[in-house]
Coordinates of C-alpha atoms and ligand atoms in Angstrom, one line a residue:
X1 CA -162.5 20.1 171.5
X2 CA -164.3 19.5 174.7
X3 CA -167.9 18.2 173.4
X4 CA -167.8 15.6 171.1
X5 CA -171.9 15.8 171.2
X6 CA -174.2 16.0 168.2
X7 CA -175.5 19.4 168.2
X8 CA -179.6 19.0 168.6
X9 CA -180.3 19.9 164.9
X10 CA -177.0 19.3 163.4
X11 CA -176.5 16.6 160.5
X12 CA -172.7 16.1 162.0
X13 CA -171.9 12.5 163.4
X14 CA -169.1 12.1 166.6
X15 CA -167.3 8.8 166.1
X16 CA -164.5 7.6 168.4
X17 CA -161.8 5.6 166.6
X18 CA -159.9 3.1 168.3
X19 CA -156.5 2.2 167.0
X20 CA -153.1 1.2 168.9
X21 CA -151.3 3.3 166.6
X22 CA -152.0 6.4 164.2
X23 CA -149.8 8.9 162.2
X24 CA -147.7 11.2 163.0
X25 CA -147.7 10.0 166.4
X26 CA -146.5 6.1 166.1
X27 CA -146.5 3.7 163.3
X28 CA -145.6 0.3 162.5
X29 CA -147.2 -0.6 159.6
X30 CA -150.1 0.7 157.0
X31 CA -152.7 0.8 160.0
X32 CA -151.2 3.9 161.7
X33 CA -151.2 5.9 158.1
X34 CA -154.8 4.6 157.8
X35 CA -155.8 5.4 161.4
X36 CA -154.3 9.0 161.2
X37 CA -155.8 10.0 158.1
X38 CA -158.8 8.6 158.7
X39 CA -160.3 11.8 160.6
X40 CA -159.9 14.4 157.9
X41 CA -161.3 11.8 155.4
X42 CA -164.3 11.8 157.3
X43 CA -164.4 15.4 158.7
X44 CA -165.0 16.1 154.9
X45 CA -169.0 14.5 155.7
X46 CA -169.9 16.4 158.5
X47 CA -168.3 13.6 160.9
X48 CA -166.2 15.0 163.5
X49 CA -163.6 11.7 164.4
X50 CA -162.0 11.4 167.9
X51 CA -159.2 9.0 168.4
X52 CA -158.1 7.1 171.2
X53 CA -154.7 5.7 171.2
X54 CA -152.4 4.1 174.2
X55 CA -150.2 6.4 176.0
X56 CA -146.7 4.8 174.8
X57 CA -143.7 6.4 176.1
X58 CA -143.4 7.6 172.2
X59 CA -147.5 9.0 172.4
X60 CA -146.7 11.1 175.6
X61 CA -143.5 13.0 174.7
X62 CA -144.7 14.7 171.4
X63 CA -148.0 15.3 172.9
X64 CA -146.0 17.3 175.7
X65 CA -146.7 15.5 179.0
X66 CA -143.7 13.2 180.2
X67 CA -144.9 9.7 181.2
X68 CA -143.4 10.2 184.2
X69 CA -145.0 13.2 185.1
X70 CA -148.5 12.6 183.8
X71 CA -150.1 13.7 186.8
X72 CA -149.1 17.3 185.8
X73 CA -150.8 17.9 182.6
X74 CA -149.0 20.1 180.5
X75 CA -146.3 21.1 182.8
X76 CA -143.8 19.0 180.6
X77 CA -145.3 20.5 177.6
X78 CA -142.5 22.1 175.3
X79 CA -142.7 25.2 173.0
X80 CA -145.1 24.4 169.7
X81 CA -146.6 21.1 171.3
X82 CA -150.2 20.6 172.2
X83 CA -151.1 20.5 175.8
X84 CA -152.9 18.1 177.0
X85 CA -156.0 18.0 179.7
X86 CA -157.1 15.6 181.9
X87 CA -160.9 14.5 181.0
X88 CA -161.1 11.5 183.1
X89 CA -159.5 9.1 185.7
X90 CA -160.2 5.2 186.5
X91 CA -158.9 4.1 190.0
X92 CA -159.0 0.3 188.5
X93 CA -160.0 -0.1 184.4
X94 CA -159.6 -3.9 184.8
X95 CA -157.2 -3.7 187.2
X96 CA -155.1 -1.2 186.2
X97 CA -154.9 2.9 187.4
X98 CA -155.6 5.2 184.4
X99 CA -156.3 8.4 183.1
X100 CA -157.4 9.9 179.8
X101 CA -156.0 13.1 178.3
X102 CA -157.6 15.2 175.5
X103 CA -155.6 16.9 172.8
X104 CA -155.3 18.3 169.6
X105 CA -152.6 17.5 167.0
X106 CA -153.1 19.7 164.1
X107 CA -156.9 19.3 162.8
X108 CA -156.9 16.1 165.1
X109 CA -158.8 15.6 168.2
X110 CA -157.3 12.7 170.2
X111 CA -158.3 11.0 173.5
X112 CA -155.3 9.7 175.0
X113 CA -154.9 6.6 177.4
X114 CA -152.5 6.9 180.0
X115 CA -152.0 3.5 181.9
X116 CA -148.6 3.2 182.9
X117 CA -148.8 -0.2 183.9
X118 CA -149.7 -1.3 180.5
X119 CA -148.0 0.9 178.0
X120 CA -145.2 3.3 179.9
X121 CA -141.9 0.5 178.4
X122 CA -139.8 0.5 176.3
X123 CA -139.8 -1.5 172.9
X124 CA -142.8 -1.0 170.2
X125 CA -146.3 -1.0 170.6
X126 CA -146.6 -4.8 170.5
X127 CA -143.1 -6.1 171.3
X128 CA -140.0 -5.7 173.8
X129 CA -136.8 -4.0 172.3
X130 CA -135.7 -7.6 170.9
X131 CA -138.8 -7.7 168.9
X132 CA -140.6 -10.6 171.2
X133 CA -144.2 -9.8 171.5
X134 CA -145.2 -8.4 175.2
X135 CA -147.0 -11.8 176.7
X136 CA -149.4 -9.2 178.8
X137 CA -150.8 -8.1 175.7
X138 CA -154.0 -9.3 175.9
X139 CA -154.9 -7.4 179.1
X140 CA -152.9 -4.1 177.3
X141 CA -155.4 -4.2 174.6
X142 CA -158.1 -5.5 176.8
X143 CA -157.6 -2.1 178.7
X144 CA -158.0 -0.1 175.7
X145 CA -161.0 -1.9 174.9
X146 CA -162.7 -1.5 178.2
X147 CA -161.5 2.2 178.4
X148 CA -163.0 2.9 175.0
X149 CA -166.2 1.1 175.9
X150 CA -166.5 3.2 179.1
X151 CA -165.8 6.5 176.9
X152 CA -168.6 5.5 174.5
X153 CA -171.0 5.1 176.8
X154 CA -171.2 8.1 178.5
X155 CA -168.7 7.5 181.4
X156 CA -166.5 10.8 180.4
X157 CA -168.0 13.9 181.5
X158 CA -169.4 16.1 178.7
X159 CA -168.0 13.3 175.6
X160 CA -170.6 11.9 173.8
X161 CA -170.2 9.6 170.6
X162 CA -172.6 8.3 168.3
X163 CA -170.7 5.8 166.9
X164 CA -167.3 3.6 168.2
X165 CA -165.3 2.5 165.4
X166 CA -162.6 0.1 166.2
X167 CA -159.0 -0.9 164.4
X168 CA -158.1 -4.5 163.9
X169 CA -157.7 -7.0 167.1
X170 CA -156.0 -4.7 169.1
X171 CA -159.4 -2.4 169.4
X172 CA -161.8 -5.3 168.8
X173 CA -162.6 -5.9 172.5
X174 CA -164.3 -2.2 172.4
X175 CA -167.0 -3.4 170.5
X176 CA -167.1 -6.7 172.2
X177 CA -167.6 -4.5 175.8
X178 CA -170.4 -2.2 174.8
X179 CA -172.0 -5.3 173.9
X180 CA -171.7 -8.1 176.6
X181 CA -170.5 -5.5 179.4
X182 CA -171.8 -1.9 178.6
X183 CA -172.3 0.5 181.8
X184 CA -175.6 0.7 182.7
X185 CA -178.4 2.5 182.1
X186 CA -176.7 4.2 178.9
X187 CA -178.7 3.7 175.0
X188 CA -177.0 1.2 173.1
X189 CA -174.0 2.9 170.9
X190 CA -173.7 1.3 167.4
X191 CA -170.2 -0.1 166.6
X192 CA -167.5 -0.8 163.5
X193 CA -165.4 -3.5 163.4
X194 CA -162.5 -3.1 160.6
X195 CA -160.5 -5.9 159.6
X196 CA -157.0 -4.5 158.6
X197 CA -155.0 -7.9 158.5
X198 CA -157.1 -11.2 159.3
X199 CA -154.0 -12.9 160.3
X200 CA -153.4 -11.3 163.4
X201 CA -156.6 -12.6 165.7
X202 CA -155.5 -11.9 169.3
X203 CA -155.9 -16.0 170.6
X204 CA -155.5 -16.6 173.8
X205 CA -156.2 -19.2 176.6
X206 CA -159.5 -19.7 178.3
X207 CA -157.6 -18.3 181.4
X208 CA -157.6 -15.2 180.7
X209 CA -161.6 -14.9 180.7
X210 CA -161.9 -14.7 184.4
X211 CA -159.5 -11.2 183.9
X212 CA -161.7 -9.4 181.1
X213 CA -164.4 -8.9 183.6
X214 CA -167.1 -10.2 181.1
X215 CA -170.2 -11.9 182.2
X216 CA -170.6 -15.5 182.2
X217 CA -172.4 -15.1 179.5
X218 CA -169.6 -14.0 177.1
X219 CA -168.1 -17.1 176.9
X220 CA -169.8 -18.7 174.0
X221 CA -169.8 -19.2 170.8
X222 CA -171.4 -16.1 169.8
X223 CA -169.3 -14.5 172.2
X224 CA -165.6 -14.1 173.0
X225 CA -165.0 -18.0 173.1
X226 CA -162.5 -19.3 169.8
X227 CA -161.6 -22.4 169.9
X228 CA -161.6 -23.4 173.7
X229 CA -160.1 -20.2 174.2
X230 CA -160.7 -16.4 174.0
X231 CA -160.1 -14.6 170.5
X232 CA -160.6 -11.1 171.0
X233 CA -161.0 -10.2 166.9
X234 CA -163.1 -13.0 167.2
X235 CA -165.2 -11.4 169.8
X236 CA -165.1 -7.9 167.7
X237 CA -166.6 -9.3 164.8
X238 CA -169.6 -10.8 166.6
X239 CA -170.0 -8.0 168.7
X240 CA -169.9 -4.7 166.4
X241 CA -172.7 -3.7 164.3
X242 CA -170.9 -3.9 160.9
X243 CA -167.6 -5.1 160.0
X244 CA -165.7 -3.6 157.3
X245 CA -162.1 -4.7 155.5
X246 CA -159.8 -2.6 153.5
X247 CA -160.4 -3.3 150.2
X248 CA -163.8 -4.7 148.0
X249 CA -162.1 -8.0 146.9
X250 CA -160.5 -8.5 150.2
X251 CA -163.6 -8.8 151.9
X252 CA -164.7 -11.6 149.3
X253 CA -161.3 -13.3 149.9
X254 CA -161.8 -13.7 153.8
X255 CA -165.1 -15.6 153.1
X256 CA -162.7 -18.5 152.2
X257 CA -160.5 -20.4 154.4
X258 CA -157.5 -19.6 153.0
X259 CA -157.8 -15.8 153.6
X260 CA -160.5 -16.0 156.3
X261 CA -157.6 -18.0 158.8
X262 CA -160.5 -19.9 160.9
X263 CA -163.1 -16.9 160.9
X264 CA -164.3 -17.9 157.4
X265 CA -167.5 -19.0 158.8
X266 CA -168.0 -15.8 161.2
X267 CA -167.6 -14.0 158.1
X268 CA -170.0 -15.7 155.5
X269 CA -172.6 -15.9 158.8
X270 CA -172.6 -11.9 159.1
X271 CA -173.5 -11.8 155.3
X272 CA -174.4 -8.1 154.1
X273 CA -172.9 -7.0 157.3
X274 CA -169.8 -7.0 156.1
X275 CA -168.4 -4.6 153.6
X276 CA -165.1 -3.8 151.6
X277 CA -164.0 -0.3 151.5
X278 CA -160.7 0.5 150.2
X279 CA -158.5 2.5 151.7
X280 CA -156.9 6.0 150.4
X281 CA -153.4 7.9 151.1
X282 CA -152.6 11.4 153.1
X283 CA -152.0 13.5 149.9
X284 CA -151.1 16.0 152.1
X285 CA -148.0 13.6 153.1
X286 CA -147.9 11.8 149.9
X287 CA -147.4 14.2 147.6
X288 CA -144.7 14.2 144.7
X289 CA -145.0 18.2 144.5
X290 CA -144.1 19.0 147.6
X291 CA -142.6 16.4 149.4
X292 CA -139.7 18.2 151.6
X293 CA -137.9 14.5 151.4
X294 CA -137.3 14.7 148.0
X295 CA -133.9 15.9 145.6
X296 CA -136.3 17.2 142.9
X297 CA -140.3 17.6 143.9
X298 CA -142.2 17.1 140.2
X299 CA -145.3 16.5 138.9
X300 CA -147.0 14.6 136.5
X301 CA -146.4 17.3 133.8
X302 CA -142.3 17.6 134.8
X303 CA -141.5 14.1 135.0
X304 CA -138.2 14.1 133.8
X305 CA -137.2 16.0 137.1
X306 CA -137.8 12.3 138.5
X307 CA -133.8 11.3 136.9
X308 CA -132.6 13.4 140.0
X309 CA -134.2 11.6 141.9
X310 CA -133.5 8.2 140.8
X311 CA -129.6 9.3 140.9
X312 CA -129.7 10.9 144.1
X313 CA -131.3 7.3 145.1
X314 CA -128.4 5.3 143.2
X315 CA -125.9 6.9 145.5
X316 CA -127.9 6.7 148.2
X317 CA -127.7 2.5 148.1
X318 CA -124.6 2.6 146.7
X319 CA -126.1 1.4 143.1
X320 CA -124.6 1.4 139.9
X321 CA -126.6 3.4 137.0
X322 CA -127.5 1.1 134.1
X323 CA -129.9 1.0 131.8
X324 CA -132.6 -1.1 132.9
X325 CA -135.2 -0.1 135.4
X326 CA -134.4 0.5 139.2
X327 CA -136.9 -1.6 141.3
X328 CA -137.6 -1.2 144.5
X329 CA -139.2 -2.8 147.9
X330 CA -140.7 -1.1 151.0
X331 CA -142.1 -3.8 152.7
X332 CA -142.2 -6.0 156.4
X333 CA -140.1 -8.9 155.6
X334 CA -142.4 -11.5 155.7
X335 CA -144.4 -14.4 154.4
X336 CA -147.4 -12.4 153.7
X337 CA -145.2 -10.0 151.6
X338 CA -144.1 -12.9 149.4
X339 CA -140.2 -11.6 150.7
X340 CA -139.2 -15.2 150.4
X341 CA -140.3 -15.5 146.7
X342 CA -138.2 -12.3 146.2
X343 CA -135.0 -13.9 147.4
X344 CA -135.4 -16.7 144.6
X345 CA -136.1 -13.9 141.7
X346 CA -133.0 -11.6 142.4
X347 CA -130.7 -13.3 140.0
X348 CA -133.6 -12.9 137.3
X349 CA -134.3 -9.6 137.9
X350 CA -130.4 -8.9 137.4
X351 CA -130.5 -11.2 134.4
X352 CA -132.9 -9.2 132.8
X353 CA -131.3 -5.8 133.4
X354 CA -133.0 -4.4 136.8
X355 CA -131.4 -2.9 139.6
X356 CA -133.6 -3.3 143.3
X357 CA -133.4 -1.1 146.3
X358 CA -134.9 -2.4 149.0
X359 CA -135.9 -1.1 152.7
X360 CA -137.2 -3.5 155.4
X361 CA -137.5 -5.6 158.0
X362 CA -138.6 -8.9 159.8
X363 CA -138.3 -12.1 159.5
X364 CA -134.4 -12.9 160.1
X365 CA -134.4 -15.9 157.6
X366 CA -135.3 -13.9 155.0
X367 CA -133.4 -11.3 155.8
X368 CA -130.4 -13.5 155.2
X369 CA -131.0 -14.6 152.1
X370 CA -131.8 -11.5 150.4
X371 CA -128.6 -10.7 152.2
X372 CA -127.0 -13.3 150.0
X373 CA -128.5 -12.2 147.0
X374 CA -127.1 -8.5 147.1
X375 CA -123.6 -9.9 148.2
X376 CA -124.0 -11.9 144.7
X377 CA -125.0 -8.9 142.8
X378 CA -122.5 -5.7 144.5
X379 CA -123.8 -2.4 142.9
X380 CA -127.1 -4.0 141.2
X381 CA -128.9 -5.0 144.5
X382 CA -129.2 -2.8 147.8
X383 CA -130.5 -3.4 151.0
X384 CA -131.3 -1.4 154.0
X385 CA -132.7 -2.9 156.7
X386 CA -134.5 -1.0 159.5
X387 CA -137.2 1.1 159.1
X388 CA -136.8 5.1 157.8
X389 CA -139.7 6.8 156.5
X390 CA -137.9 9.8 154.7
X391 CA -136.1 7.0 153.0
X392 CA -139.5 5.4 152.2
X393 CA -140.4 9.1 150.2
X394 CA -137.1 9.4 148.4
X395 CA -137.6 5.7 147.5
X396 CA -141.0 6.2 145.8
X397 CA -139.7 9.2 144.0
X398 CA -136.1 8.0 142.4
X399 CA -137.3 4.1 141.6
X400 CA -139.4 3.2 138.4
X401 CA -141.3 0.4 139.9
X402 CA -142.4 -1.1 143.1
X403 CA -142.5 -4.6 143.5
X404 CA -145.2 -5.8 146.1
X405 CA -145.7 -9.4 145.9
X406 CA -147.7 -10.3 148.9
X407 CA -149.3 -13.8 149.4
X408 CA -152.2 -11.7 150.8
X409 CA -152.8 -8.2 151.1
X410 CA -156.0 -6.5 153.0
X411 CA -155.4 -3.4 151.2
X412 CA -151.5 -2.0 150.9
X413 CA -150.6 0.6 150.8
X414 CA -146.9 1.0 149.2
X415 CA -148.5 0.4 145.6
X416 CA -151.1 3.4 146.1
X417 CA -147.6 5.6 147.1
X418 CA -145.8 4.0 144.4
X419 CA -149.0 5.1 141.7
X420 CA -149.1 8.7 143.3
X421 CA -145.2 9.4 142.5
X422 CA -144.8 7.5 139.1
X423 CA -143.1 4.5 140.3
X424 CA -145.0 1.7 138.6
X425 CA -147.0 -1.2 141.1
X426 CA -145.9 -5.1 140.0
X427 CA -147.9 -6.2 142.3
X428 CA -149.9 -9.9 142.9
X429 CA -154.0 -10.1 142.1
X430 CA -154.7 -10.7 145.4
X431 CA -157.0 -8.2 148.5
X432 CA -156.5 -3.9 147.0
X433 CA -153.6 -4.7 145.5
X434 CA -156.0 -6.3 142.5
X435 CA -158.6 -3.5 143.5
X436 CA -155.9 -0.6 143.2
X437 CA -154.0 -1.5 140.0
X438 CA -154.8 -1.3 136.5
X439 CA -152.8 -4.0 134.5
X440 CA -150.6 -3.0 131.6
X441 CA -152.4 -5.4 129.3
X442 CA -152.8 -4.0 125.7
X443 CA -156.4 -3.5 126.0
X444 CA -155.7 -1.2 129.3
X445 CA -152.4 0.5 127.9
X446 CA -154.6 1.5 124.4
X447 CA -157.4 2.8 126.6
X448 CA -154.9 5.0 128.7
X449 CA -156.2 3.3 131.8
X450 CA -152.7 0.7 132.9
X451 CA -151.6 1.8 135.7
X452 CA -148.9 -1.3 136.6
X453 CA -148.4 -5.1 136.5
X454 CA -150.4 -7.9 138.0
X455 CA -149.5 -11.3 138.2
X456 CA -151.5 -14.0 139.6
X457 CA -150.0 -16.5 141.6
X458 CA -146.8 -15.8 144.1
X459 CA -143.9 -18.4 143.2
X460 CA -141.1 -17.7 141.0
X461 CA -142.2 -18.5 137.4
X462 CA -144.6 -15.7 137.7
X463 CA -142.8 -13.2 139.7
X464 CA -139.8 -13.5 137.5
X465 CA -142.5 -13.2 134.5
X466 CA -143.4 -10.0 135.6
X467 CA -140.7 -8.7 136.1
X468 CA -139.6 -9.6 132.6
X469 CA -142.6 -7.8 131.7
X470 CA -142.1 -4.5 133.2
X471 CA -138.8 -4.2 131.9
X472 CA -140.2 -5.2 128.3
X473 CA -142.2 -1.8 128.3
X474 CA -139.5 0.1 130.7
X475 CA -137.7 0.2 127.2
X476 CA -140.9 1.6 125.7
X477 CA -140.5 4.9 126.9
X478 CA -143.5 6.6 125.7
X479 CA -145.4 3.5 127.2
X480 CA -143.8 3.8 130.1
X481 CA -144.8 7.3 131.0
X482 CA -148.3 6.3 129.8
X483 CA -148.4 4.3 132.4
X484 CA -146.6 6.4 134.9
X485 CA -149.2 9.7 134.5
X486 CA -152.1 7.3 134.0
X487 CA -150.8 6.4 137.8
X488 CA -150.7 9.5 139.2
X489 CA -153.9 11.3 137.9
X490 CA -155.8 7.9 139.3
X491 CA -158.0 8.3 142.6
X492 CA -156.2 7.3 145.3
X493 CA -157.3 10.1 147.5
X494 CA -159.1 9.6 150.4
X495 CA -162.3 11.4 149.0
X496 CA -165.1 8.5 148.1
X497 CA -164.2 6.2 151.1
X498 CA -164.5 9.2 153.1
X499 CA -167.6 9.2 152.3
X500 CA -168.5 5.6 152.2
X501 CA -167.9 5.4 155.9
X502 CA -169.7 8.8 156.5
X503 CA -172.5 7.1 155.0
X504 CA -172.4 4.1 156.9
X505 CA -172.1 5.7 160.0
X506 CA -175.2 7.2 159.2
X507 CA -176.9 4.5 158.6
X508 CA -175.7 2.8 161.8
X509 CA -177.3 5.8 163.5
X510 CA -180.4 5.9 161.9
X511 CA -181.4 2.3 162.6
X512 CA -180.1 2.6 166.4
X513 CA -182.7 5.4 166.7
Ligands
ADP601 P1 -148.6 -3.5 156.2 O1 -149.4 -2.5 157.0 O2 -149.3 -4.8 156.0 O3 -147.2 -3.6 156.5 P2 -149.1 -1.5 154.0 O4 -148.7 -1.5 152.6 O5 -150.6 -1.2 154.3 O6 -148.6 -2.9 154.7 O7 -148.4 -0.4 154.9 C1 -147.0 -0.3 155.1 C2 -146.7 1.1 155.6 O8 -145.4 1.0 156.3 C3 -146.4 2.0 154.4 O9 -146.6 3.3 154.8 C4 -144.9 1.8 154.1 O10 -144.4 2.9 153.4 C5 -144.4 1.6 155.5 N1 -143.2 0.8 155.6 C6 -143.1 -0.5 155.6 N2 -141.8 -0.9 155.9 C7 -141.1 0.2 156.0 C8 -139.8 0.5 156.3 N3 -138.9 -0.5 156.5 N4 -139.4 1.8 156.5 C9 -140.3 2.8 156.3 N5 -141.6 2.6 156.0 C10 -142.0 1.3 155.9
GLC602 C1 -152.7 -4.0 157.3 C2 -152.7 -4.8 155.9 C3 -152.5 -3.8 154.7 C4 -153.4 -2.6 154.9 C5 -153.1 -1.9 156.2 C6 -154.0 -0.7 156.4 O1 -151.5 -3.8 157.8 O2 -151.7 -5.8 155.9 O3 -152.8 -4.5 153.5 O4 -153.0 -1.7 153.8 O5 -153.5 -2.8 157.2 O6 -155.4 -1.0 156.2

């Protein structure tokens, strides 16, 4: 795909994404599924999506060109892989040499950015191999931001966009560049700001300013100054056209100052220009039917098949069978996920029959003291720690319920798996979780319509009570599978928030013009 240019005529919309990771090319959390499946969610409404992502180490070898050898497109491209073409080259994008590639992965067109001094390392996206967060990552992300401005303003020869749409605060200074520093002479590109996770700002000192090659004017308070420093979400908020968060009640909950962490005020001040739009899952990857991870695919009409599953997963962590439910976790160990909370409820959970598998990792504290609670409950409680994706499939499939107890939760995404392959949500009322989940209370399980647990408030006396309540109807079997196929047959497909951004991109586009 060489011109991303609305045809004269043509309804269809060009957006460029901006996200620092995207499936099935790197992933650390819920924003790369999102990111990755965004595109065909979209390309149902006549918009065709670009994304730009950094040029990790990771990014470069599946896409065929060695970072190494990146001045030879293609040459180190390998049998079956997409080739990739340079578009464009910067001799100094803040600093920094770089140069954009073009691909296509499957259905997906991608802009790659190739700036070796920023993202050829080793390590993850954000951190060094022992986890510690890069301390250059403001000018990383700054990079991408100023590359992505460039891109949507015309800079790329024969690349047009209509509208940028940028991922959390690792994208945010895109919208923040076309605004306070766009290239000259080029019409004014309307922008999307989406808040994945409020609690990751991008803060830093009022030294860096000088670096980000912003006017003067920037720095101020409706600009890219937070706090006597800069704050690079921050700066996206102000700067793009509309913001958007991942879920309806989320975007309520960040209004506040407990869920709005200092940007409450930014938030409530944009009014109407901020929206809530719930995010969806690949059924094309998530899907119970034909899932190549998976013992025994089924469907909603063959769930018995699921027992092999659940089985297959019992030997898997080492579990004993019993005849209570088999719980399990997928989840970052951390505060926001309420892991520490979960640590305090194992010896309930056991107490009341439950078995947990869980797979994770994070916070080392926590880590040690669910450590402690499966060394006090051999063969009832599992860990793995580390992060496996198949794992993650054969997980949803074999356990009966997924227990996501998060402080706060933007939008999650583990629950919406965990309703697509009959393994029941316990989840807290908090962000999508409370937008996603149906609770099992008798009103809801009479209408057909309980989909899972909620509980309101994360401490122990309410975890522990849901959990006593899940197993209560797990022995209910015909409730239980109620529950189970009034999960799977709910919408959690990408199609109406597919459109609901189609539609606002539209919009964005029509009052631009
Ligand atoms: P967040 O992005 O806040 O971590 P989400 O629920 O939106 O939460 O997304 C988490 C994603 O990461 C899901 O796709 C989940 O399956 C996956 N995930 C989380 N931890 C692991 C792990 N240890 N191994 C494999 N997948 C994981
Ligand atoms: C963030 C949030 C999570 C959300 C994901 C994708 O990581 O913590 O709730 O599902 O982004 O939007």
């Amino acid at each position: 795909m060489m011109l991303a240019k609305t045809a004269a005529g043509s309804n269809r919309l060009s957006v460029l994404s901006v996200a620092s990771e995207a499936v099935p090319l790197i992933k650390t959390g819920g924003l790369g599924d999102v990111a990755g499946a965004l595109p065909a969610a979209v390309a149902a409404h006549d918009v065709a999506m670009t994304t730009l992502i950094p040029g990790y180490p990771a990014v470069m070898a599946a896409l065929g060109v060695p970072a190494t050898d990146a001045k030879r497109p293609g040459k180190g491209a390998a049998k079956g892989k997409p080739r990739m073409k340079l578009v464009h080259q910067w001799d100094a994008l803040l600093g920094e040499p770089a140069r954009l590639f073009a691909a296509t992965l499957g259905a997906m067109p991608l802009l790659v950015l190739d700036a070796p001094g920023c993202f050829t390392r080793g390590g993850g996206p954000y951190a060094d191999p022992l986890g510690r967060d890069w301390a250059d990552n403001w000018r990383r992300f700054a990079v991408l931001g100023r590359a992505a401005a460039d891109i949507a303003g015309g800079a790329v020869k024969d690349w047009r966009f209509d509208v940028l749409h940028a991922h959390d605060w690792q994208a945010a200074m895109a919208p923040a560049y076309l605004r306070f520093a766009p290239l000259a002479d080029v019409p004014h590109v309307p922008s999307v700001m989406t808040i994945h996770n409020m609690a990751f700002q991008g803060h830093y000192g009022r030294e860096i300013f000088s670096r980000l090659e912003l006017p003067r004017s920037a720095w101020a308070i409706d600009g890219v100054e937070y706090h006597g420093g800069v704050g690079m979400l921050k700066a996206g908020l102000e700067a793009a056209s509309v913001i958007t968060t991942v879920s309806p009640t989320y975007a309520m909950e960040i209004r506040s100052p407990e869920f709005g962490m200092g940007l409450e005020g930014l938030i409530v001040s944009r009014g109407d220009r901020v929206r809530g739009i719930v995010n969806g899952i690949d059924t094309a990857e998530w899907n119970p039917a034909a899932d190549p991870a998976l013992a025994a695919p089924f469907t909603v009409r063959s769930l018995s098949r699921r027992a092999a599953n659940k089985r297959a997963l019992e030997a898997e962590f080492g579990l004993e069978p019993g005849d209570g439910p088999l719980f399990i976790v997928i989840s970052r160990l951390t505060w926001q996920k309420g892991m520490d909370v979960l640590g305090e409820v194992l010896d309930h959970l056991v107490g009341v029959g439950g078995r947990l598998a869980l797979l994770g990792a994070g916070d080392p504290a926590i880590e040690a003291e669910l450590r402690k609670g499966a060394a006090r409950h051999p063969g009832r409680v599992a860990l793995h720690i580390g992060y496996d994706e198949a794992l993650a499939h054969r997980m949803q499939a074999g356990g009966d319920a997924i227990l996501v107890p998060s402080r706060f939760e933007p939008c999650g995404l583990t629950q919406l798996y965990g309703l697509a392959y009959g393994c029941v949500p316990v989840v807290s009322r908090t962000g999508g979780l409370a937008d996603t989940v149906v609770d099992a209370n008798l009103a809801a399980i009479t209408a057909d319509a309980a989909t899972g647990f909620q509980f309101s408030g994360v401490d122990y006396q309410h975890l522990a009570m849901a959990i006593t309540r899940a197993v209560g109807l797990y022995h209910q079997p015909q409730l239980w599978r109620r529950i189970q196929a009034a999960g799977m047959r709910s919408d959690f497909s990408w199609g109406r928030s597919g459109a609901t951004y189609a539609q606002l991109y539209r919009e964005l586009v029509s009052e631009a013009r």
